Amino acid sequence: VSLPISRLRLVAGNASSGRVAGVGVIPLLCCGMWLASPVFRSTVTPVEMLEYAGTLIACASALYCLSVLLATFLDDQWRTWGTMIACTALWWISSHTPLPSSINIFRAMRECSPLLAHTIPWTAMAFSLGLAAILFFAALKVVQTREY
């Protein structure tokens, strides 16, 4: 099969455009929740809600790149199921084992978030972004080896 562009550029372009869309939607959802909920408006400042949006963007990056990696060797339906199963398993592990808070991205989005802890979980965010980079480059490497 002949493609007008390489698979590597196709995966990189699709993954990048999907991530940009996610980065654009998350702050809008957080601002919408703040505007629609009197509870949020009375307990959380707009700055804390934007900090929470940044935390969600950073911590969700690893989960998104896991899905990108799965997309390199699974069909769309199985990638969806694989991503849901992997995310559920990671959430279960983070909830039922004493992981250090520096690598527990689910805890960073819940009880250590700027909404509840009123601090930004920098180490968990850095870990998630580093893991996202590793997963993304692994996906690119898989696609690169599949080029004919």
One Martini backbone bead per residue (centre of mass of N, CA, C, O) as a GRO file, in nm:
protein
  148
    1VAL     BB    1   0.097   0.036   0.023
    2SER     BB    2   0.044   0.372  -0.064
    3LEU     BB    3   0.162   0.672   0.071
    4PRO     BB    4   0.194   1.020   0.069
    5ILE     BB    5   0.293   0.952   0.356
    6SER     BB    6   0.427   0.873   0.631
    7ARG     BB    7   0.355   0.706   0.915
    8LEU     BB    8   0.505   0.891   1.106
    9ARG     BB    9   0.359   1.156   1.022
   10LEU     BB   10   0.073   1.056   1.075
   11VAL     BB   11   0.098   0.996   1.377
   12ALA     BB   12   0.212   1.269   1.468
   13GLY     BB   13  -0.025   1.441   1.360
   14ASN     BB   14  -0.262   1.300   1.506
   15ALA     BB   15  -0.152   1.323   1.795
   16SER     BB   16  -0.121   1.631   1.800
   17SER     BB   17  -0.414   1.712   1.732
   18GLY     BB   18  -0.542   1.562   1.972
   19ARG     BB   19  -0.388   1.713   2.197
   20VAL     BB   20  -0.476   1.999   2.127
   21ALA     BB   21  -0.774   1.945   2.175
   22GLY     BB   22  -0.746   1.863   2.474
   23VAL     BB   23  -0.609   2.130   2.568
   24GLY     BB   24  -0.865   2.302   2.487
   25VAL     BB   25  -1.097   2.155   2.657
   26ILE     BB   26  -1.019   2.145   2.957
   27PRO     BB   27  -1.041   2.452   3.034
   28LEU     BB   28  -1.336   2.478   2.947
   29LEU     BB   29  -1.454   2.275   3.149
   30CYS     BB   30  -1.349   2.409   3.406
   31CYS     BB   31  -1.487   2.682   3.361
   32GLY     BB   32  -1.773   2.569   3.337
   33MET     BB   33  -1.786   2.450   3.621
   34TRP     BB   34  -1.737   2.714   3.771
   35LEU     BB   35  -1.986   2.867   3.650
   36ALA     BB   36  -2.215   2.634   3.721
   37SER     BB   37  -2.092   2.616   4.022
   38PRO     BB   38  -2.140   2.732   4.338
   39VAL     BB   39  -1.933   2.562   4.492
   40PHE     BB   40  -1.684   2.647   4.333
   41ARG     BB   41  -1.712   2.958   4.364
   42SER     BB   42  -1.690   2.942   4.692
   43THR     BB   43  -1.398   2.754   4.705
   44VAL     BB   44  -1.283   2.851   4.419
   45THR     BB   45  -1.062   2.988   4.226
   46PRO     BB   46  -0.979   3.062   3.908
   47VAL     BB   47  -0.679   2.990   3.941
   48GLU     BB   48  -0.723   2.704   4.058
   49MET     BB   49  -0.874   2.599   3.807
   50LEU     BB   50  -0.635   2.641   3.612
   51GLU     BB   51  -0.440   2.461   3.768
   52TYR     BB   52  -0.612   2.208   3.730
   53ALA     BB   53  -0.600   2.206   3.423
   54GLY     BB   54  -0.292   2.168   3.413
   55THR     BB   55  -0.291   1.901   3.566
   56LEU     BB   56  -0.468   1.744   3.368
   57ILE     BB   57  -0.293   1.778   3.120
   58ALA     BB   58  -0.034   1.648   3.233
   59CYS     BB   59  -0.159   1.371   3.343
   60ALA     BB   60  -0.307   1.292   3.064
   61SER     BB   61  -0.063   1.249   2.874
   62ALA     BB   62   0.006   0.954   2.942
   63LEU     BB   63  -0.269   0.835   2.859
   64TYR     BB   64  -0.263   0.932   2.567
   65CYS     BB   65   0.012   0.794   2.486
   66LEU     BB   66  -0.089   0.511   2.537
   67SER     BB   67  -0.299   0.520   2.308
   68VAL     BB   68  -0.097   0.573   2.082
   69LEU     BB   69   0.061   0.314   2.118
   70LEU     BB   70  -0.180   0.119   2.075
   71ALA     BB   71  -0.241   0.228   1.777
   72THR     BB   72   0.016   0.085   1.639
   73PHE     BB   73  -0.117  -0.239   1.708
   74LEU     BB   74  -0.423  -0.156   1.706
   75ASP     BB   75  -0.729  -0.137   1.663
   76ASP     BB   76  -0.966   0.082   1.740
   77GLN     BB   77  -1.137  -0.099   1.926
   78TRP     BB   78  -0.889  -0.219   2.089
   79ARG     BB   79  -0.773   0.050   2.180
   80THR     BB   80  -1.007   0.135   2.351
   81TRP     BB   81  -1.007  -0.111   2.539
   82GLY     BB   82  -0.707  -0.095   2.622
   83THR     BB   83  -0.724   0.186   2.750
   84MET     BB   84  -0.942   0.125   2.960
   85ILE     BB   85  -0.797  -0.108   3.101
   86ALA     BB   86  -0.531   0.038   3.168
   87CYS     BB   87  -0.655   0.275   3.330
   88THR     BB   88  -0.800   0.101   3.538
   89ALA     BB   89  -0.549  -0.045   3.642
   90LEU     BB   90  -0.393   0.209   3.728
   91TRP     BB   91  -0.606   0.311   3.925
   92TRP     BB   92  -0.612   0.063   4.108
   93ILE     BB   93  -0.317   0.071   4.190
   94SER     BB   94  -0.325   0.366   4.307
   95SER     BB   95  -0.556   0.285   4.528
   96HIS     BB   96  -0.409  -0.011   4.647
   97THR     BB   97  -0.126   0.132   4.661
   98PRO     BB   98   0.183   0.269   4.793
   99LEU     BB   99   0.247   0.520   4.617
  100PRO     BB  100   0.422   0.763   4.529
  101SER     BB  101   0.332   1.090   4.471
  102SER     BB  102   0.537   1.135   4.225
  103ILE     BB  103   0.376   0.879   4.047
  104ASN     BB  104   0.070   0.963   4.115
  105ILE     BB  105  -0.156   1.079   3.888
  106PHE     BB  106  -0.433   1.030   4.020
  107ARG     BB  107  -0.377   1.183   4.286
  108ALA     BB  108  -0.315   1.457   4.142
  109MET     BB  109  -0.628   1.470   4.036
  110ARG     BB  110  -0.729   1.465   4.328
  111GLU     BB  111  -0.613   1.510   4.645
  112CYS     BB  112  -0.349   1.682   4.507
  113SER     BB  113  -0.498   1.906   4.403
  114PRO     BB  114  -0.565   2.243   4.381
  115LEU     BB  115  -0.858   2.211   4.503
  116LEU     BB  116  -0.762   2.057   4.779
  117ALA     BB  117  -0.443   2.132   4.844
  118HIS     BB  118  -0.340   2.413   4.718
  119THR     BB  119  -0.137   2.260   4.524
  120ILE     BB  120   0.114   2.170   4.304
  121PRO     BB  121   0.200   1.857   4.141
  122TRP     BB  122   0.498   1.860   4.007
  123THR     BB  123   0.612   1.566   4.011
  124ALA     BB  124   0.373   1.424   3.874
  125MET     BB  125   0.377   1.597   3.619
  126ALA     BB  126   0.667   1.528   3.532
  127PHE     BB  127   0.627   1.225   3.515
  128SER     BB  128   0.400   1.229   3.303
  129LEU     BB  129   0.560   1.379   3.080
  130GLY     BB  130   0.789   1.173   3.062
  131LEU     BB  131   0.610   0.928   2.996
  132ALA     BB  132   0.487   1.050   2.743
  133ALA     BB  133   0.748   1.071   2.583
  134ILE     BB  134   0.817   0.771   2.585
  135LEU     BB  135   0.552   0.669   2.452
  136PHE     BB  136   0.572   0.839   2.194
  137PHE     BB  137   0.853   0.732   2.098
  138ALA     BB  138   0.762   0.439   2.087
  139ALA     BB  139   0.546   0.481   1.871
  140LEU     BB  140   0.740   0.591   1.656
  141LYS     BB  141   0.918   0.336   1.647
  142VAL     BB  142   0.704   0.136   1.559
  143VAL     BB  143   0.634   0.283   1.293
  144GLN     BB  144   0.919   0.287   1.174
  145THR     BB  145   0.947  -0.035   1.162
  146ARG     BB  146   0.678  -0.060   0.965
  147GLU     BB  147   0.816   0.040   0.739
  148TYR     BB  148   0.879  -0.032   0.388
   0.00000   0.00000   0.00000
